[in-house]
PDB file of C-alpha atoms in Angstrom:
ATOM      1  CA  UNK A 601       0.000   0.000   0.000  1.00 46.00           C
ATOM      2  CA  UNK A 602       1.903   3.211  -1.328  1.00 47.00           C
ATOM      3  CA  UNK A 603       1.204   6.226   0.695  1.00 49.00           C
ATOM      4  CA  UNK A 604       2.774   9.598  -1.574  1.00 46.00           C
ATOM      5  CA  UNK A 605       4.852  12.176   0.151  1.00 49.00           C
ATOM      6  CA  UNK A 606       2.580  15.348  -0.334  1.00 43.00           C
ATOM      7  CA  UNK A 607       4.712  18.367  -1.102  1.00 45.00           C
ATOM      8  CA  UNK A 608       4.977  17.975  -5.212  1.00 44.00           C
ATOM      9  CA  UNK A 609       1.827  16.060  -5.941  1.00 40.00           C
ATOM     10  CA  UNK A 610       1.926  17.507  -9.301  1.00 43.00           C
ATOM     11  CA  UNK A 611       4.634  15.681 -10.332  1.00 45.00           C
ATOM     12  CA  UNK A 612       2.677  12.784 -10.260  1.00 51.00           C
ATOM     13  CA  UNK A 613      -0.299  11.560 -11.532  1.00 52.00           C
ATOM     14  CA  UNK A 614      -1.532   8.337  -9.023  1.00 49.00           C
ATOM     15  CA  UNK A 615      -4.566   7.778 -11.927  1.00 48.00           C
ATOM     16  CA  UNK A 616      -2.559   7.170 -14.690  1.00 48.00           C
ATOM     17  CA  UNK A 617      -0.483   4.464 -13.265  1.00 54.00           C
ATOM     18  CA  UNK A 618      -2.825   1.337 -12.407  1.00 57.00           C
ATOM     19  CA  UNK A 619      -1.577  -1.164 -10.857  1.00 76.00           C
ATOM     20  CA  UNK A 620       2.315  -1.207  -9.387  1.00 84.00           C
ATOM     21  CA  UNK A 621       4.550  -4.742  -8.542  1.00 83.00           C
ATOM     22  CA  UNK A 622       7.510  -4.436  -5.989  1.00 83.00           C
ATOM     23  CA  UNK A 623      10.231  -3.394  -8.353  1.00 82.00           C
ATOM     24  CA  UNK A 624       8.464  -0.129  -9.255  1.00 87.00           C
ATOM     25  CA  UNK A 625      10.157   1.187  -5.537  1.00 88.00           C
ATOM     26  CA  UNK A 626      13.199   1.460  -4.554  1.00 87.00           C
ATOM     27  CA  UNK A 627      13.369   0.293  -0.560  1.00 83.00           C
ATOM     28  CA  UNK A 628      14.771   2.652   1.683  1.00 85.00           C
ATOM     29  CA  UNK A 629      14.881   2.689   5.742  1.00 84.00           C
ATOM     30  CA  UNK A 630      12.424   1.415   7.890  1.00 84.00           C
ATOM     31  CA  UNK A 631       9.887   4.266   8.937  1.00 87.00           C
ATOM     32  CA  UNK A 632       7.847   2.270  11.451  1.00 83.00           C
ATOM     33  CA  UNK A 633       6.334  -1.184  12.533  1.00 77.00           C
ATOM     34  CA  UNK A 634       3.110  -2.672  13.972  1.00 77.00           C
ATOM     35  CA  UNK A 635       1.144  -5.971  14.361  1.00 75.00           C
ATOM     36  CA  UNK A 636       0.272  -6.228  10.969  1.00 82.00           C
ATOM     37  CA  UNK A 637       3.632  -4.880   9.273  1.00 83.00           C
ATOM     38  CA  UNK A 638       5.907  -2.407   8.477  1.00 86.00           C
ATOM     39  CA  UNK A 639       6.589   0.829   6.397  1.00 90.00           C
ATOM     40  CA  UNK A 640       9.753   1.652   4.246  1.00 89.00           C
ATOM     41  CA  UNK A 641      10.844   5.274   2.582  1.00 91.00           C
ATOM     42  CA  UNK A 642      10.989   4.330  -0.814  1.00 92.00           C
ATOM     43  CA  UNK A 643      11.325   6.383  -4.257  1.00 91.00           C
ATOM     44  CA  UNK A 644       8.949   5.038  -6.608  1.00 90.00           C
ATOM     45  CA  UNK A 645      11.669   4.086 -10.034  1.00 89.00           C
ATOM     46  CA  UNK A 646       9.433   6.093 -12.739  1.00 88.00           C
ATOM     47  CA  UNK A 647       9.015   9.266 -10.839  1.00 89.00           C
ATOM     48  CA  UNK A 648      11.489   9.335  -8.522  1.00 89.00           C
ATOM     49  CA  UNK A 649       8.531  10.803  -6.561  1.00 89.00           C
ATOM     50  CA  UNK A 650       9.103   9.459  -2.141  1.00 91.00           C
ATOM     51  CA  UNK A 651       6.669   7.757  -0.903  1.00 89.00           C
ATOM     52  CA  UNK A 652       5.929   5.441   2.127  1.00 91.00           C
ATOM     53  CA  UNK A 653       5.167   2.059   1.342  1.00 92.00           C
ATOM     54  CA  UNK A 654       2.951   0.010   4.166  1.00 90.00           C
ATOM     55  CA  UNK A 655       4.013  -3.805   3.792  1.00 89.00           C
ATOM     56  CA  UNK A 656       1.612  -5.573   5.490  1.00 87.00           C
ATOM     57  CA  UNK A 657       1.834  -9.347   6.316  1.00 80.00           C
ATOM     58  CA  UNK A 658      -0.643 -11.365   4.562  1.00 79.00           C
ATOM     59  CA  UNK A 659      -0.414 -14.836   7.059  1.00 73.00           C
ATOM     60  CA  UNK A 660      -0.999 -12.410  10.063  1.00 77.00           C
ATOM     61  CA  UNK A 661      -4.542 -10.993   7.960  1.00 81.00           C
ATOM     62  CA  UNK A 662      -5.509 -14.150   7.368  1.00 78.00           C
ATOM     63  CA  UNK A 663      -4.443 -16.267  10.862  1.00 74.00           C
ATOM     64  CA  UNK A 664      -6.686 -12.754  13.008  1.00 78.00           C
ATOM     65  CA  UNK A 665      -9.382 -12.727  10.064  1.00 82.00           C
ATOM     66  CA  UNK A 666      -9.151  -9.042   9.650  1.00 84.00           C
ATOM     67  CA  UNK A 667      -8.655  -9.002   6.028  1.00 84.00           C
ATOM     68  CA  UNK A 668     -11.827  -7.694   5.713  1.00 86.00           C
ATOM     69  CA  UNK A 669     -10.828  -4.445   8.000  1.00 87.00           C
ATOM     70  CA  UNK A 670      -7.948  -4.221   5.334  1.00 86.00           C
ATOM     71  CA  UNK A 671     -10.534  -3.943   2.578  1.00 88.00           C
ATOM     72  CA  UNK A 672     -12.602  -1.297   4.147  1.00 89.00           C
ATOM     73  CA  UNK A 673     -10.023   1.189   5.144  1.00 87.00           C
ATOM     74  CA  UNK A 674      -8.426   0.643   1.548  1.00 87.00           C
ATOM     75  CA  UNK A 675     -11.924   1.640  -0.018  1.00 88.00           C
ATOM     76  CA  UNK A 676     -12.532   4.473   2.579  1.00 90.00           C
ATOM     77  CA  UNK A 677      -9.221   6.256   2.545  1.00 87.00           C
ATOM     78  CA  UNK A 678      -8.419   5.826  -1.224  1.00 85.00           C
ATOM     79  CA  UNK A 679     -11.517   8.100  -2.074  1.00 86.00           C
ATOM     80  CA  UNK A 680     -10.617  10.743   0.812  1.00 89.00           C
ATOM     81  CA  UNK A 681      -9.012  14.142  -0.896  1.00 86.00           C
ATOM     82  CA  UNK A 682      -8.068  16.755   1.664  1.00 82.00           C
ATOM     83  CA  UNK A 683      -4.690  18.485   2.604  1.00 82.00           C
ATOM     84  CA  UNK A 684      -4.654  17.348   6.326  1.00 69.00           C
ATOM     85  CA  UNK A 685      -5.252  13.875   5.643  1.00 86.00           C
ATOM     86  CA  UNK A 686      -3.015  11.042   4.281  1.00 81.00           C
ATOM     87  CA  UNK A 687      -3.713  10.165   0.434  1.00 86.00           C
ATOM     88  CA  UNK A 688      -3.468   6.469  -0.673  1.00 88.00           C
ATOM     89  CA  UNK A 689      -2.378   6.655  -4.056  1.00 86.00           C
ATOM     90  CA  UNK A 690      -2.901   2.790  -4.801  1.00 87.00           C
ATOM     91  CA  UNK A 691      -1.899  -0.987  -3.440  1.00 86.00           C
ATOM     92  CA  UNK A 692      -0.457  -4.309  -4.835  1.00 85.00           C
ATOM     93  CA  UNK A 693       0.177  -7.568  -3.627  1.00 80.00           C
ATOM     94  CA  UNK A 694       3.213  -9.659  -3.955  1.00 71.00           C
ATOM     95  CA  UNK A 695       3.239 -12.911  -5.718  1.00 62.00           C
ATOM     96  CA  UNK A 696       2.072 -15.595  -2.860  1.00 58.00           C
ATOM     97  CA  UNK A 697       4.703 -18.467  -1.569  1.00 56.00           C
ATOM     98  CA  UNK A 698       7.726 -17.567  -4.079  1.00 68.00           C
ATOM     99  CA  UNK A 699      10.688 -19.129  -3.216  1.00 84.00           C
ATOM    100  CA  UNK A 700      14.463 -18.439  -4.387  1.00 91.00           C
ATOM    101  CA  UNK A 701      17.051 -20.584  -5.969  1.00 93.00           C
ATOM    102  CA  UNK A 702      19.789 -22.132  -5.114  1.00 96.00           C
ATOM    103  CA  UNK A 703      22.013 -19.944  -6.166  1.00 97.00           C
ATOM    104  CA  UNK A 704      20.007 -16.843  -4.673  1.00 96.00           C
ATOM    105  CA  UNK A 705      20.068 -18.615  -1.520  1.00 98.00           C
ATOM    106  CA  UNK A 706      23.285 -19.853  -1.256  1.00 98.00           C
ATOM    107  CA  UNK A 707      24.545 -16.136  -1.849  1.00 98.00           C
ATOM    108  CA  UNK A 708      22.012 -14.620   0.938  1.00 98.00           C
ATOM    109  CA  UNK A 709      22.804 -17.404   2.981  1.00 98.00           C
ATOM    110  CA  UNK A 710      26.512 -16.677   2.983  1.00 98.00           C
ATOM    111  CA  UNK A 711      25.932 -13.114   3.294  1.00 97.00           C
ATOM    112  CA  UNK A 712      23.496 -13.180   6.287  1.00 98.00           C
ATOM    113  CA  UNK A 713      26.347 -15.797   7.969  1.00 98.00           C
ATOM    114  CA  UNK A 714      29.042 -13.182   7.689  1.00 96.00           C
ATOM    115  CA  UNK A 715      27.510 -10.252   8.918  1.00 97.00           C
ATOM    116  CA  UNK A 716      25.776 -12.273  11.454  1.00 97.00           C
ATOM    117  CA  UNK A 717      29.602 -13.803  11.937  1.00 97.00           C
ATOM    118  CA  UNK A 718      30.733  -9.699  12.675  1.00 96.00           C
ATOM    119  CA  UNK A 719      28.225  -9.211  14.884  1.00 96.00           C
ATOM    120  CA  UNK A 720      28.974 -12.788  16.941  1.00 96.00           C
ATOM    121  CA  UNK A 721      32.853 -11.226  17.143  1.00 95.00           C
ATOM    122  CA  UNK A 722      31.927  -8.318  18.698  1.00 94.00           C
ATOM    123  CA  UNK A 723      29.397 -10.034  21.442  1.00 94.00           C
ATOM    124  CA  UNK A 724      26.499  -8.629  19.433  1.00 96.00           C
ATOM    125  CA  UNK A 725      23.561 -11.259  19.469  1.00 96.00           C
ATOM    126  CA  UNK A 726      20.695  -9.560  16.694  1.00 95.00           C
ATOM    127  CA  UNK A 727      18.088 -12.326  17.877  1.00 94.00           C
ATOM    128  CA  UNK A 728      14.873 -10.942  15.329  1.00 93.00           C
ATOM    129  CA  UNK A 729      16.567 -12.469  12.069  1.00 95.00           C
ATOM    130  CA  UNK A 730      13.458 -12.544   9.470  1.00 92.00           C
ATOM    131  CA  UNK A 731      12.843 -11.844   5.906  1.00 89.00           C
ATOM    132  CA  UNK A 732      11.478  -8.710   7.281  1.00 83.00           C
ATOM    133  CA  UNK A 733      14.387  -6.932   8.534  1.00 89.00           C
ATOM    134  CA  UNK A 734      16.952  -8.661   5.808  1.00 92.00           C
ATOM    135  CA  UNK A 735      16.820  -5.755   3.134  1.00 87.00           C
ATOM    136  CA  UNK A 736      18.379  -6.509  -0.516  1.00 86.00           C
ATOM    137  CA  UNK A 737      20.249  -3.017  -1.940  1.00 85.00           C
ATOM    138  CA  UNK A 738      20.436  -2.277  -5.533  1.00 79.00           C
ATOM    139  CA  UNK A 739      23.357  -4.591  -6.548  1.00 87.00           C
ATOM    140  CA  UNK A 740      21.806  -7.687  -5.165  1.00 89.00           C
ATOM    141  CA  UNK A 741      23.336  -7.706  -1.579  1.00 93.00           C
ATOM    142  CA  UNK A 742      22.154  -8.398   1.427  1.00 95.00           C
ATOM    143  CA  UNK A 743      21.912  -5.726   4.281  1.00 94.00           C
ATOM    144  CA  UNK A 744      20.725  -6.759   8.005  1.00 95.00           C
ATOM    145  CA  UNK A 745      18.503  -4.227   9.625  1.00 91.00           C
ATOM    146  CA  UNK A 746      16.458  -3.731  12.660  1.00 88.00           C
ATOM    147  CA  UNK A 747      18.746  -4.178  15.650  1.00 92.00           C
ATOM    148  CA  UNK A 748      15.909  -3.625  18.056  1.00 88.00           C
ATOM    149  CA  UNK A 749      15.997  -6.634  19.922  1.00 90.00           C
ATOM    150  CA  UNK A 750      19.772  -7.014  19.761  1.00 93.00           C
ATOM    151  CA  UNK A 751      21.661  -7.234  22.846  1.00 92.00           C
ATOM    152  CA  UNK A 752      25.155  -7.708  23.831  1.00 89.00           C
ATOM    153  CA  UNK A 753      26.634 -10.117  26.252  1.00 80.00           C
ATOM    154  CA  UNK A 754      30.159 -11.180  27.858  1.00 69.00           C
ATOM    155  CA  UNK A 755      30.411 -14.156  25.500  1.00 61.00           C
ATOM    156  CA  UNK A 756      30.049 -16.750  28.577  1.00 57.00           C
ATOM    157  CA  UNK A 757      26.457 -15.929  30.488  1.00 53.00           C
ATOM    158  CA  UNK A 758      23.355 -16.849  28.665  1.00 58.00           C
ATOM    159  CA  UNK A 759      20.203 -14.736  28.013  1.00 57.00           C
ATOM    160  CA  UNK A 760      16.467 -15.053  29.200  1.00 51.00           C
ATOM    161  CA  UNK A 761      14.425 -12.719  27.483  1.00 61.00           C
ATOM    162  CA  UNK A 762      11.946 -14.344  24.666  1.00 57.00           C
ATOM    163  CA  UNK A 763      11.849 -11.607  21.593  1.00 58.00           C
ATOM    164  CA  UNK A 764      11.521 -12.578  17.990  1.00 63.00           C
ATOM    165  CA  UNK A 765       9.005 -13.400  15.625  1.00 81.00           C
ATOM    166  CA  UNK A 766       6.980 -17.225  16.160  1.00 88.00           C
ATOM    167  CA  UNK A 767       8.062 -19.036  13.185  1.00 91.00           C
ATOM    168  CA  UNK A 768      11.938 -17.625  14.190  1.00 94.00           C
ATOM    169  CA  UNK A 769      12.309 -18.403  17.160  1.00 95.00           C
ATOM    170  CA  UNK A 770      14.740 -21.481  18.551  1.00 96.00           C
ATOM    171  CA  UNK A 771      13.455 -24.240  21.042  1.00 96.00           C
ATOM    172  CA  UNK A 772      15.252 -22.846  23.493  1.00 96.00           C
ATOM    173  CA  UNK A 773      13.370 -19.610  23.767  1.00 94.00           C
ATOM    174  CA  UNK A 774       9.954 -21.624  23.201  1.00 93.00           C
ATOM    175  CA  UNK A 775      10.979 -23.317  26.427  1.00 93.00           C
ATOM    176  CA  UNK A 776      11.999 -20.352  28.516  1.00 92.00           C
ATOM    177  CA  UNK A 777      15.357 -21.543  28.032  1.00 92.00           C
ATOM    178  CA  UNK A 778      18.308 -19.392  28.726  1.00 91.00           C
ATOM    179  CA  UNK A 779      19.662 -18.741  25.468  1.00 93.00           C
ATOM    180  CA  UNK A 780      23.044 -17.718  23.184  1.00 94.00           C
ATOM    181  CA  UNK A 781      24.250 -16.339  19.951  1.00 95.00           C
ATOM    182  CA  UNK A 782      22.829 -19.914  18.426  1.00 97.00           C
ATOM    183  CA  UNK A 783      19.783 -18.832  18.319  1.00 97.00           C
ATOM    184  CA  UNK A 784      20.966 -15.983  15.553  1.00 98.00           C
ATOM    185  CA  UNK A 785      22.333 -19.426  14.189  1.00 98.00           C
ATOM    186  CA  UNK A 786      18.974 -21.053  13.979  1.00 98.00           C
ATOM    187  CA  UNK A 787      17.417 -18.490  12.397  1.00 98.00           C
ATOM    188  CA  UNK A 788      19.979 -18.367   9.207  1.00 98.00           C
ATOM    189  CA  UNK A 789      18.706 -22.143   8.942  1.00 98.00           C
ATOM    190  CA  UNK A 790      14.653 -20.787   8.579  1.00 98.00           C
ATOM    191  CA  UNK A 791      15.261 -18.431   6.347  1.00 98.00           C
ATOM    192  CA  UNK A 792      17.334 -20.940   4.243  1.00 98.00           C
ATOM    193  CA  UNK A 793      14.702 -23.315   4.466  1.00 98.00           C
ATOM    194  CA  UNK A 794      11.914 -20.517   3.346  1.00 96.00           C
ATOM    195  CA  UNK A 795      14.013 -18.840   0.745  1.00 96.00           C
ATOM    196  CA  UNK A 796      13.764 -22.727  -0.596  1.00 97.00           C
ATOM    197  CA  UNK A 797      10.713 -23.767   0.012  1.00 94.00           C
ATOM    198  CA  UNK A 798       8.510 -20.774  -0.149  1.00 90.00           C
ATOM    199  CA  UNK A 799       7.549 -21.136   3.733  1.00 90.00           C
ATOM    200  CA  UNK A 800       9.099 -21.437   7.132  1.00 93.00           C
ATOM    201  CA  UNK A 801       9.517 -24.891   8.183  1.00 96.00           C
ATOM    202  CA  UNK A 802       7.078 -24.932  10.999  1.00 95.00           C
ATOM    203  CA  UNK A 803       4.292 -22.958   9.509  1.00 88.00           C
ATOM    204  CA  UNK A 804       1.047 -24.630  10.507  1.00 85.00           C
ATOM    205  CA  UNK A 805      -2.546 -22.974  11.300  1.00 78.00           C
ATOM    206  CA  UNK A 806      -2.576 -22.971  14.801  1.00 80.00           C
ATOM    207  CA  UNK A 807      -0.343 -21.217  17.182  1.00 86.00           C
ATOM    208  CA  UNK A 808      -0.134 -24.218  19.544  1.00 90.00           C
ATOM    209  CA  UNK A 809       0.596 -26.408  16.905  1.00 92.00           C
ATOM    210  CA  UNK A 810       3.556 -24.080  15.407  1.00 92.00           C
ATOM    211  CA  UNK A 811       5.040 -24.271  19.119  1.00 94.00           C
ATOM    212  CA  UNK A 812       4.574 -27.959  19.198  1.00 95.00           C
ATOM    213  CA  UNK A 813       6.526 -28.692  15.941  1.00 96.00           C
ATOM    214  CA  UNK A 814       8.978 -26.053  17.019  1.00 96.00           C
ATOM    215  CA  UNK A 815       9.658 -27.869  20.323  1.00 96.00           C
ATOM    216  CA  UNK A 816      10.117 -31.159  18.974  1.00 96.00           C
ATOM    217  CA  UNK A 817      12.150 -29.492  16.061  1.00 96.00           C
ATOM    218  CA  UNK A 818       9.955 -31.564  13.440  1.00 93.00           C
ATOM    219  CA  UNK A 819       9.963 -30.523  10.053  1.00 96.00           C
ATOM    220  CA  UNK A 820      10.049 -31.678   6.644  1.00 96.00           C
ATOM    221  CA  UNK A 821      12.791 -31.975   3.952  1.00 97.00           C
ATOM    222  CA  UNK A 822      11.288 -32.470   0.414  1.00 96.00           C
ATOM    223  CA  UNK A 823      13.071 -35.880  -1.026  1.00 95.00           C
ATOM    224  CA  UNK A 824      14.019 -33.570  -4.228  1.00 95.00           C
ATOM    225  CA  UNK A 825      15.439 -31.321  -2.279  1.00 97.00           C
ATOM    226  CA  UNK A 826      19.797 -30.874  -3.229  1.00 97.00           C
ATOM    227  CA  UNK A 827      21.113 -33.753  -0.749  1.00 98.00           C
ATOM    228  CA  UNK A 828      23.983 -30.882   0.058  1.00 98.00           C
ATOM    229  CA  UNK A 829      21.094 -28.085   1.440  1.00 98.00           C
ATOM    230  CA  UNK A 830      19.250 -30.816   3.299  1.00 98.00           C
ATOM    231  CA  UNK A 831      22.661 -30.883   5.304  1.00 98.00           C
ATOM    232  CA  UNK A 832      23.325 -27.707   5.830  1.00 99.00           C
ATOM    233  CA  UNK A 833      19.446 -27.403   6.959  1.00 99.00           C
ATOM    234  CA  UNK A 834      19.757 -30.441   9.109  1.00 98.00           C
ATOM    235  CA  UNK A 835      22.812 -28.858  10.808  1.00 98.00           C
ATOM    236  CA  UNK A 836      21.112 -25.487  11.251  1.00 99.00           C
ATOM    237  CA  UNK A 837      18.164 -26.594  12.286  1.00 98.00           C
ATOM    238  CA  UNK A 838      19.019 -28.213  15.314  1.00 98.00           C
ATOM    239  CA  UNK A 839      17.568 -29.063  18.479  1.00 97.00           C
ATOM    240  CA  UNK A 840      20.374 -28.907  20.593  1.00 97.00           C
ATOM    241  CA  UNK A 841      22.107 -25.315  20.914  1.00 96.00           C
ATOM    242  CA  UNK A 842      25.681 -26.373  20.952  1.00 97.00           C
ATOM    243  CA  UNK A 843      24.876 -29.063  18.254  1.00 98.00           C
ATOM    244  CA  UNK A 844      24.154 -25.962  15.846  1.00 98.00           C
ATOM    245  CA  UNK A 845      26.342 -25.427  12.874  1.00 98.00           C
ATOM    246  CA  UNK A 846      29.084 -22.453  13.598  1.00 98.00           C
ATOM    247  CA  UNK A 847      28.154 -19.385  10.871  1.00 98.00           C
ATOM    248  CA  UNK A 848      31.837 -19.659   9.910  1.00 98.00           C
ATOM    249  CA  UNK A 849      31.304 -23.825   9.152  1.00 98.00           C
ATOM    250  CA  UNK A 850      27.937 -22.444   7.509  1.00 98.00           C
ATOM    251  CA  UNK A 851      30.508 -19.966   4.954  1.00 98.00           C
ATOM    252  CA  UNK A 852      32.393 -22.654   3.712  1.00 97.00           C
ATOM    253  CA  UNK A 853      29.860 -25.534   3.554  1.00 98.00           C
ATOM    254  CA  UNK A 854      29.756 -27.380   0.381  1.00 98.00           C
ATOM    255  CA  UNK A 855      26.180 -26.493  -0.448  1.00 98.00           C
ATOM    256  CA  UNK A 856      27.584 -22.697  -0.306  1.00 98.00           C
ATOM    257  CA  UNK A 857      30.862 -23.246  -2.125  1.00 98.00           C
ATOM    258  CA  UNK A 858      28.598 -25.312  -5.359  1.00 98.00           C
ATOM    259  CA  UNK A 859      26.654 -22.327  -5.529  1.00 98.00           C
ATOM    260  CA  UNK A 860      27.723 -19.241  -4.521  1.00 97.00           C
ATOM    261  CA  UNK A 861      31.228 -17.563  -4.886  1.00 93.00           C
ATOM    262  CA  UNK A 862      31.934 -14.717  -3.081  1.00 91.00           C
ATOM    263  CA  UNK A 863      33.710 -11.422  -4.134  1.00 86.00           C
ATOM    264  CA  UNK A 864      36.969 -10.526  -2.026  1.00 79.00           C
ATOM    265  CA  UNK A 865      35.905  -8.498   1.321  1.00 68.00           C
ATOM    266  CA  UNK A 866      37.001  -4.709   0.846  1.00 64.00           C
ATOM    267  CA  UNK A 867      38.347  -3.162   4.076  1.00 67.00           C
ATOM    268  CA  UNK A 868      35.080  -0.836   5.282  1.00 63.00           C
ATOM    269  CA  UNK A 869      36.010   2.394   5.606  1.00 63.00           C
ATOM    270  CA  UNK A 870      37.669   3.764   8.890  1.00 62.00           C
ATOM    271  CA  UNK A 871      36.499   7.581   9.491  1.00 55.00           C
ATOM    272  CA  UNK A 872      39.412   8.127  11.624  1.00 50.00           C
ATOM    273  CA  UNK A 873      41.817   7.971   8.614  1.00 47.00           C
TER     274      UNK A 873
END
């Protein structure tokens, strides 16, 4: 749902453009969040005109049956023309369980491991890893966001607080567990497994039943599914904390290496030079 910046509406003209898709924006910073999603600064491509773009998360419409609220603000607000309020100059929807490549994957995959990796070195545990605060920049790369729930620790005592989103979160925190930077490493294993797949491994109707399958760590791997991936997977998603694959094993795994090669690292600039 695009909501325009107001100050050169003239530069635009909302009715002669349709419909949109996902690649008409550009995606900027986060503006906000709530229950049922999030909103982005973005530049819409043809224009270059800034807007704010609400994403809203269809599974959470659909599992609180308010998709019918959706509807009726839609129809209200996109007929409402006055200077103090908001205009909605049109929505879209995204295509419905897509799923990546391997090679797509494997190179997000890699990515989210080494700046996860960075983080891990300097006792930074990010603990909300999802696909909605992974952002992909203009070239293709991955960029972590959203550090809200991140926390640091002494690299020995464990942490208590349960944060994250359901179909992230590790056994350990669905247990009241104490918990450690594996659960970061857990989540680089669900978002593998839904870049693949299309949906997160646990996904089921109920909310009881999602914590169930979660608890037990029971999920299915497809039998046509690269024998290399299942590993990785396997290793990722793991019951046991210490059991968990190591991001730096996860860099150099041979499911990574057949499909992904990464450029040299640059040196990031250092503003003290």
């Amino acid at each position: 749902m695009a909501l325009k910046n107001e100050e050169n509406l003239g530069e635009m003209k909302a009715e002669e453009k349709t419909s949109w898709v996902l690649n008409d924006f550009g995606i900027g910073r986060p503006l906000g969040k709530g229950r049922f999603g999030n909103v982005y600064l973005c530049r819409e491509n043809a224009s270059h005109f800034i807007v704010a773009l609400k994403v809203l998360f269809k599974k959470e419409l659909i599992r609180l049956n308010v998709a019918h609220q959706l509807r009726r603000e839609v129809e209200i607000q996109y007929h409402l023309r006055h200077p103090n309020i908001l205009r909605l100059y049109g929505y879209f929807h995204d295509i419905d369980k897509g799923n990546c490549g391997n090679e797509e994957t494997a190179k997000y995959i890699y990515q989210l491991s080494s700046a996860l990796e960075h983080c891990h070195e300097r006792l930074v545990i990010h603990r909300d890893v999802k696909p909605e605060n992974v952002l992909i920049d203009k070239k293709g790369n991955l960029k972590l966001s959203d550090f809200g729930w991140a926390v640091q620790h002494d690299g020995q005592s464990k942490r208590g607080t349960v944060c994250g989103t359901l179909d992230y979160l590790p056994p350990e925190m669905i247990a009241h567990k104490p918990h450690t930077y594996k659960v970061d490493n857990w989540a680089v294993g669900i978002l593998m497994y839904e870049c693949l797949m299309g949906k997160p491994p646990f996904e089921v109707q109920g909310q009881k039943d999602t914590i169930e399958k979660i608890r037990k760590c029971n999920f299915h791997l497809p039998a046509d599914l690269d024998v290399r991936a299942q590993d990785l997977l396997k290793k990722l998603i793991e019951l046991m904390p210490e059991r968990r694959a190591e991001l730096k094993d996860v860099m150099k795994h041979e499911w990574i290496i057949a499909n992904y090669m990464p450029p040299p690292l640059l040196p990031f600039p250092n503003k003290a030079q």
